[in-house]
Tab-separated table of C-alpha atoms and ligand atoms in Angstrom:
chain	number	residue	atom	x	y	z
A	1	UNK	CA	-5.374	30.530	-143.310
A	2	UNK	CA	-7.586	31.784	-140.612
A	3	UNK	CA	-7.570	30.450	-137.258
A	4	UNK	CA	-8.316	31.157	-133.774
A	5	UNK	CA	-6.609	30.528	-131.276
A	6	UNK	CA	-8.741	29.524	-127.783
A	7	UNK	CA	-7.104	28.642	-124.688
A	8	UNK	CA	-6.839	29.469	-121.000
A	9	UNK	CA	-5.089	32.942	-120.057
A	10	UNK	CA	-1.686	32.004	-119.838
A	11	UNK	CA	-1.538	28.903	-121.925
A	12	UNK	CA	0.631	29.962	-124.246
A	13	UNK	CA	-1.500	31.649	-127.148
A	14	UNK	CA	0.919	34.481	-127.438
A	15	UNK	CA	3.985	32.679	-127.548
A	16	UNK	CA	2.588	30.559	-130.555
A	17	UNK	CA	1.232	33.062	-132.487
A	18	UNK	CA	4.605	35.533	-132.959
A	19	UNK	CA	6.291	31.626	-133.939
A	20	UNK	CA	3.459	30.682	-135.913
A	21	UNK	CA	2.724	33.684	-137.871
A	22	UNK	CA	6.171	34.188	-139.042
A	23	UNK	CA	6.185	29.991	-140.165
A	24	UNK	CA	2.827	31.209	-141.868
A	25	UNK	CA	3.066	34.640	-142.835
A	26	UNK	CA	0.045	35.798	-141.518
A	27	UNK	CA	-1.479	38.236	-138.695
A	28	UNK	CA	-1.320	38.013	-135.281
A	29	UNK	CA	-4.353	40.049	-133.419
A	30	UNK	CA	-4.337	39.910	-129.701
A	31	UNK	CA	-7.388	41.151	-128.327
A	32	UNK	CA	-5.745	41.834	-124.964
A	33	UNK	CA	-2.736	43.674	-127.321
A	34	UNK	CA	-4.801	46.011	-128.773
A	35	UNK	CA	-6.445	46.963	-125.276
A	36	UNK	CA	-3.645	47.180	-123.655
A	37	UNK	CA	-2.301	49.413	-126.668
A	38	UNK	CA	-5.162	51.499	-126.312
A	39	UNK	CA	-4.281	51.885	-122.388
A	40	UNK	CA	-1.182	53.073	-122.440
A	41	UNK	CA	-2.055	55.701	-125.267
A	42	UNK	CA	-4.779	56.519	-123.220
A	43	UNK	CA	-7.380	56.703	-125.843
A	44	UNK	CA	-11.146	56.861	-125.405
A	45	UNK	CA	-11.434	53.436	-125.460
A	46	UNK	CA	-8.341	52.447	-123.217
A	47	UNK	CA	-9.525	55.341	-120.577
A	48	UNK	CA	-12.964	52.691	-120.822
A	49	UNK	CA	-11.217	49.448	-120.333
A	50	UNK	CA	-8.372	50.275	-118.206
A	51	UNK	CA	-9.838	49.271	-115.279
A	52	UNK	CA	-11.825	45.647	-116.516
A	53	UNK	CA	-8.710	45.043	-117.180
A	54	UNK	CA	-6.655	45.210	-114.182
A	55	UNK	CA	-9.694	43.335	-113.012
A	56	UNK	CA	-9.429	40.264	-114.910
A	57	UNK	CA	-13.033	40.566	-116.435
A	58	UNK	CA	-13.853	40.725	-119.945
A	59	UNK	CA	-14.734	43.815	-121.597
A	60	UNK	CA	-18.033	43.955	-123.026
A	61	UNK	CA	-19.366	41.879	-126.466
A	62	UNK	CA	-20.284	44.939	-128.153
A	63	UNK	CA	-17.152	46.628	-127.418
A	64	UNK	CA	-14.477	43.856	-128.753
A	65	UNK	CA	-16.524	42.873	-131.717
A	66	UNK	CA	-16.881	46.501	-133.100
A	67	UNK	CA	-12.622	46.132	-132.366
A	68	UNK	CA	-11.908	43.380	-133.907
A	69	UNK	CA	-14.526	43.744	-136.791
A	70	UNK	CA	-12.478	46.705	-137.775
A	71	UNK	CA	-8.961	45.336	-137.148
A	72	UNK	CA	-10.217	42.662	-139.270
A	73	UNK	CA	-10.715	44.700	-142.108
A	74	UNK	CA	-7.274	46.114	-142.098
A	75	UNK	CA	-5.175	44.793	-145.300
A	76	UNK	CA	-2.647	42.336	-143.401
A	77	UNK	CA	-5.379	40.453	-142.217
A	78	UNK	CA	-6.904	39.702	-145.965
A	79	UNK	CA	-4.065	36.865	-146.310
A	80	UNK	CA	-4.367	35.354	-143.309
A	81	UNK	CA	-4.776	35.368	-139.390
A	82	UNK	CA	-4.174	33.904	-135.869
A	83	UNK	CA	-7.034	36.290	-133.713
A	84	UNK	CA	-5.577	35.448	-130.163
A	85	UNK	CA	-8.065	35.810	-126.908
A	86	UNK	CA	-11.060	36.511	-129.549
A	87	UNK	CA	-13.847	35.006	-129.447
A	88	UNK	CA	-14.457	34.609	-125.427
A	89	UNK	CA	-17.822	34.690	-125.240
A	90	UNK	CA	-20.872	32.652	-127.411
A	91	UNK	CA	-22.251	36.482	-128.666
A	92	UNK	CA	-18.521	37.136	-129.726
A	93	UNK	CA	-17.925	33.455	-131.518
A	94	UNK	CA	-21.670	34.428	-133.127
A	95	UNK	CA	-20.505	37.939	-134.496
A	96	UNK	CA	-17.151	36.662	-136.259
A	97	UNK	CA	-19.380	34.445	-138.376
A	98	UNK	CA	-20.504	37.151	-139.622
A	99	UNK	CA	-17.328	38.857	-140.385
A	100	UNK	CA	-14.702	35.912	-141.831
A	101	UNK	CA	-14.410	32.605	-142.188
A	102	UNK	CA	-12.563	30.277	-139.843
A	103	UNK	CA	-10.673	27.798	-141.130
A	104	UNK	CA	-9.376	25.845	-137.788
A	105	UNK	CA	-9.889	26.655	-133.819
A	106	UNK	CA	-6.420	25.704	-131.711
A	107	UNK	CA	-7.772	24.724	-128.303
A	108	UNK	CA	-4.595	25.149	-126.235
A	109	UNK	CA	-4.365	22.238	-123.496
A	110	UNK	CA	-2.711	22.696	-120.533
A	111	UNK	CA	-3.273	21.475	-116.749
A	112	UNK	CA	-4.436	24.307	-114.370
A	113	UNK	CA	-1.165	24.071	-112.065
A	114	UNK	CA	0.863	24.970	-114.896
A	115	UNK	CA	-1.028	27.551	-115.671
A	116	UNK	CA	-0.501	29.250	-112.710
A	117	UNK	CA	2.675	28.669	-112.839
A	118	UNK	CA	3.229	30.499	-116.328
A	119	UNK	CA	0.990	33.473	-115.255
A	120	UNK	CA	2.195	34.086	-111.929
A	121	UNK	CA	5.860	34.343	-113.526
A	122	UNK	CA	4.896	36.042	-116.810
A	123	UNK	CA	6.823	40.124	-116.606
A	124	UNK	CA	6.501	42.279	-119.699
A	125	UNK	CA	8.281	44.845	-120.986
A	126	UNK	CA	5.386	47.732	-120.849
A	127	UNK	CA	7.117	49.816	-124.424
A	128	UNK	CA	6.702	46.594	-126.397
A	129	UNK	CA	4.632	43.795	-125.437
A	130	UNK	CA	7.239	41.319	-125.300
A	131	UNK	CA	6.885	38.667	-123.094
A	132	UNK	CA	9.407	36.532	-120.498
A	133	UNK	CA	8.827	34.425	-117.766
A	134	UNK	CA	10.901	34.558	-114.569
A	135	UNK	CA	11.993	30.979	-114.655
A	136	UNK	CA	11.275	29.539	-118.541
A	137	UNK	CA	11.922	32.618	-120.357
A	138	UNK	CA	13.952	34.928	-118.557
A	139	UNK	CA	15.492	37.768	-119.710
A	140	UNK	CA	19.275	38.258	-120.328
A	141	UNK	CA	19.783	40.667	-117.362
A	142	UNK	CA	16.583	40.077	-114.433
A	143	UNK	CA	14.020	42.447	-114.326
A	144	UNK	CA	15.416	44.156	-117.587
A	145	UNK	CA	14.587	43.722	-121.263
A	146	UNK	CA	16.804	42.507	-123.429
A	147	UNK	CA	16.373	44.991	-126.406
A	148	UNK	CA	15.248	48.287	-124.753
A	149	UNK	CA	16.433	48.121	-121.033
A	150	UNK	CA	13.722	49.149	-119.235
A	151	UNK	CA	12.756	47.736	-116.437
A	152	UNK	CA	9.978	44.673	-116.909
A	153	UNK	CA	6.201	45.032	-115.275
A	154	UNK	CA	3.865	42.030	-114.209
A	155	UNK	CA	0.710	43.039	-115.744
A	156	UNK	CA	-1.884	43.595	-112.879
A	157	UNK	CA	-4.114	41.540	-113.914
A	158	UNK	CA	-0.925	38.404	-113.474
A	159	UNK	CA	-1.354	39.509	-109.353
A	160	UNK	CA	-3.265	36.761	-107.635
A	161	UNK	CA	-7.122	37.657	-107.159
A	162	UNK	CA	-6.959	38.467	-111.008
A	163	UNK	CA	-5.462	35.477	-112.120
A	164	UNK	CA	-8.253	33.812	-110.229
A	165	UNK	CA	-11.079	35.946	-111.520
A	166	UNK	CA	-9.567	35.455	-115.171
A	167	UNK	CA	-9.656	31.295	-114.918
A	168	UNK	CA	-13.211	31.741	-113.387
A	169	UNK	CA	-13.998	34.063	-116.583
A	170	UNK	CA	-12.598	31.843	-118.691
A	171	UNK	CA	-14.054	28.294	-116.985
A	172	UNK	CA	-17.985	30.416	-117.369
A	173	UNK	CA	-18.036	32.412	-120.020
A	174	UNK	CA	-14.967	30.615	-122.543
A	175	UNK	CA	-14.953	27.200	-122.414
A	176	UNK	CA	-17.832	26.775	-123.593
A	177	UNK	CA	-17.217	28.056	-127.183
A	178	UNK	CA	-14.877	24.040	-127.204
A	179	UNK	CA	-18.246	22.740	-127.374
A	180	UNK	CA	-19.329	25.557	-130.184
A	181	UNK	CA	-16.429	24.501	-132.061
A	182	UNK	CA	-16.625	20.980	-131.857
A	183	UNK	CA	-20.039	20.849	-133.510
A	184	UNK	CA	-18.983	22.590	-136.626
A	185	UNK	CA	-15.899	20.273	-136.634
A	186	UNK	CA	-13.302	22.680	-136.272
A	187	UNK	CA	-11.642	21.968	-133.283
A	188	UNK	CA	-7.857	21.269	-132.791
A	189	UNK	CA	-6.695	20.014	-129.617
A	190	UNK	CA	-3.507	21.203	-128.452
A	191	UNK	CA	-1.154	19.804	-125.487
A	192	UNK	CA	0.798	22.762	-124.460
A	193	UNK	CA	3.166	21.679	-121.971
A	194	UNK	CA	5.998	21.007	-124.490
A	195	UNK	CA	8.484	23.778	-125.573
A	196	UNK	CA	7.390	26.585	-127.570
A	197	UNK	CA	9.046	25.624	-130.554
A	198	UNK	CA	8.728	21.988	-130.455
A	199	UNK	CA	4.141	22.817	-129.758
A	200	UNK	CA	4.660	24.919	-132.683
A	201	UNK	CA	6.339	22.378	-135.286
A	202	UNK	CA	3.577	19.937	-133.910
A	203	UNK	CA	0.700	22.502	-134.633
A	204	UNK	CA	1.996	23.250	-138.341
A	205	UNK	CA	1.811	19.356	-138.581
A	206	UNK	CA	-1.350	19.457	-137.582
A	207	UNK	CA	-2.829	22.042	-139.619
A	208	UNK	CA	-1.488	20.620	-142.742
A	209	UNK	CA	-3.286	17.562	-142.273
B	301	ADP	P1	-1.329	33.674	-123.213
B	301	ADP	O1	-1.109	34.507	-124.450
B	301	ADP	O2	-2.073	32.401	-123.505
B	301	ADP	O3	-1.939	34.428	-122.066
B	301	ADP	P2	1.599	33.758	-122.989
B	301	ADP	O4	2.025	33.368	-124.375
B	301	ADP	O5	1.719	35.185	-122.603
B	301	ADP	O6	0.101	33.200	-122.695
B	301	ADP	O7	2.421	32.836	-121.968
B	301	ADP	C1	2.225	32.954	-120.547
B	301	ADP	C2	3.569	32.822	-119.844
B	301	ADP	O8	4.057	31.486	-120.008
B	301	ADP	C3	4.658	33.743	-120.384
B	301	ADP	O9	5.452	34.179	-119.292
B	301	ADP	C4	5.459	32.861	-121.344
B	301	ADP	O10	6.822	33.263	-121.401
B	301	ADP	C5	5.316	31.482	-120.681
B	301	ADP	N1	5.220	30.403	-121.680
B	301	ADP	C6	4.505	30.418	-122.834
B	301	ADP	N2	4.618	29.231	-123.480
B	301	ADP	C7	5.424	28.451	-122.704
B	301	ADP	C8	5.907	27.098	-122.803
B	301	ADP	N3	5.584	26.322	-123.838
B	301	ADP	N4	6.704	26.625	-121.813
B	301	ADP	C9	7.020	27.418	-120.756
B	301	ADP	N5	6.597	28.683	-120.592
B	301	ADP	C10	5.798	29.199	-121.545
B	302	AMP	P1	-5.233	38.607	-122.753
B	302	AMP	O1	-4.057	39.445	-123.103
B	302	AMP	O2	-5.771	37.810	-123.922
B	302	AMP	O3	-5.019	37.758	-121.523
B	302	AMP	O4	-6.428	39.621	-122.406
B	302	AMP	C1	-6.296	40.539	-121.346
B	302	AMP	C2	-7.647	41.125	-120.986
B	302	AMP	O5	-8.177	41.870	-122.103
B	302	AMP	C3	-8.760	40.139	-120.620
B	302	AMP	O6	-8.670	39.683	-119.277
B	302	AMP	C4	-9.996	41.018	-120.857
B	302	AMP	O7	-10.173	41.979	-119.848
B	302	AMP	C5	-9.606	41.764	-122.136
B	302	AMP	N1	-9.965	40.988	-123.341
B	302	AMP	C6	-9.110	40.451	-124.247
B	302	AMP	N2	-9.784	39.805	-125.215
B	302	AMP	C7	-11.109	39.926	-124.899
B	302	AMP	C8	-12.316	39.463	-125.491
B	302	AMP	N3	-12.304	38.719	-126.609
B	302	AMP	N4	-13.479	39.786	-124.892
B	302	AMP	C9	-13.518	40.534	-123.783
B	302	AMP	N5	-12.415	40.986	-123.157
B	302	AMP	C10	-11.220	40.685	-123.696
């Protein structure tokens, strides 16, 4: 099954694809993984998006698409994929036509104060990815992850003038791809303000109806 996963920054996209693709068995690619990836081993692409980034603005069409259109091809995505934070733009939602065929398009609901609420207390451990949040996720020990021990990081762009360039991003240049969706009847609303595990039992029910 292919799907996409389309939502606000900070709905929750991340924390339902690493439950949903292990209910599935299929691949999780996170645009905004594989940048950040890229950052920290400072190759010539993450020297080039380091700082859109920490900005909160999108990195350009032709840029993800070539990314993606190559991650893509990689075998573990032949059987199956959630593609989280990709497409974000109409150019972008245009290209993956061209490149695979989407079965469904999870439009991730969730009310704008509780969105700020999940971003502003989001802290990642920088080694791994793996996400907590201060008050509905927290780690065992604060400030530490659980498996290595380092110390977590808010991501720069979870400070507040990103957050609010990110939702203004997202309200201009994202949102409209619900519309895009909607017309080729793929769209699958959502409400994320339950638990993780209790959105994702209610999303599998959805997608095998
Ligand atoms: P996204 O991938 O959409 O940007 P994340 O999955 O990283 O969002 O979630 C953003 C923050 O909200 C994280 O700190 C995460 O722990 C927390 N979070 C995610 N889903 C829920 C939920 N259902 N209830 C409470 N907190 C959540
Ligand atoms: P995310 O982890 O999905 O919140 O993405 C973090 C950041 O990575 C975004 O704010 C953008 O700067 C960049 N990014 C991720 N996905 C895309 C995309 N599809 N198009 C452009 N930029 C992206």
């Amino acid at each position: 099954m292919n799907l996409v996963f389309l939502g606000p920054p900070g709905a929750g996209k991340g924390t339902i694809a690493k439950l949903l693709k292990e209910e599935l068995n299929i691949a999780h690619i996170s645009t905004g993984d594989l940048f950040r990836d890229n950052i920290k081993r400072e190759t010539e692409l993450g020297k080039r998006v380091k700082e859109i980034l920490a900005s909160g603005a999108l990195v350009p069409d032709e840029v993800t698409i070539a990314m993606v259109d190559s991650r893509l091809k990689e075998d573990d995505a032949k059987g199956g994929y959630i593609l989280d934070g990709f497409p974000r733009t109409v150019a972008q939602a245009d290209a993956l036509e061209n490149m695979s065929s989407v079965d469904a398009v999870i439009n991730f609901c969730l009310a704008d104060e509780e969105i700020l609420k999940r971003l502003s207390g989001r802290r990642v451990c920088k080694s791994t990815g793996r996400t907590y949040h201060i008050i509905y996720n927290p780690p065992k020990v604060e400030g530490i992850d659980d498996e290595t021990g380092e110390a977590l990081i808010q991501r720069d762009d979870d400070k507040e003038e990103a957050i609010k360039h990110r939702l203004e991003v997202y309200q201009t240049s994202t949102a409209p791809l619900i519309d895009y969706y909607t017309e080729k009847g793929l769209i699958i609303d959502l409400d994320c303000s339950g638990k993780p595990e209790d959105i994702t039992r209610t999303l599998v029910e959805k997608l095998r109806k």
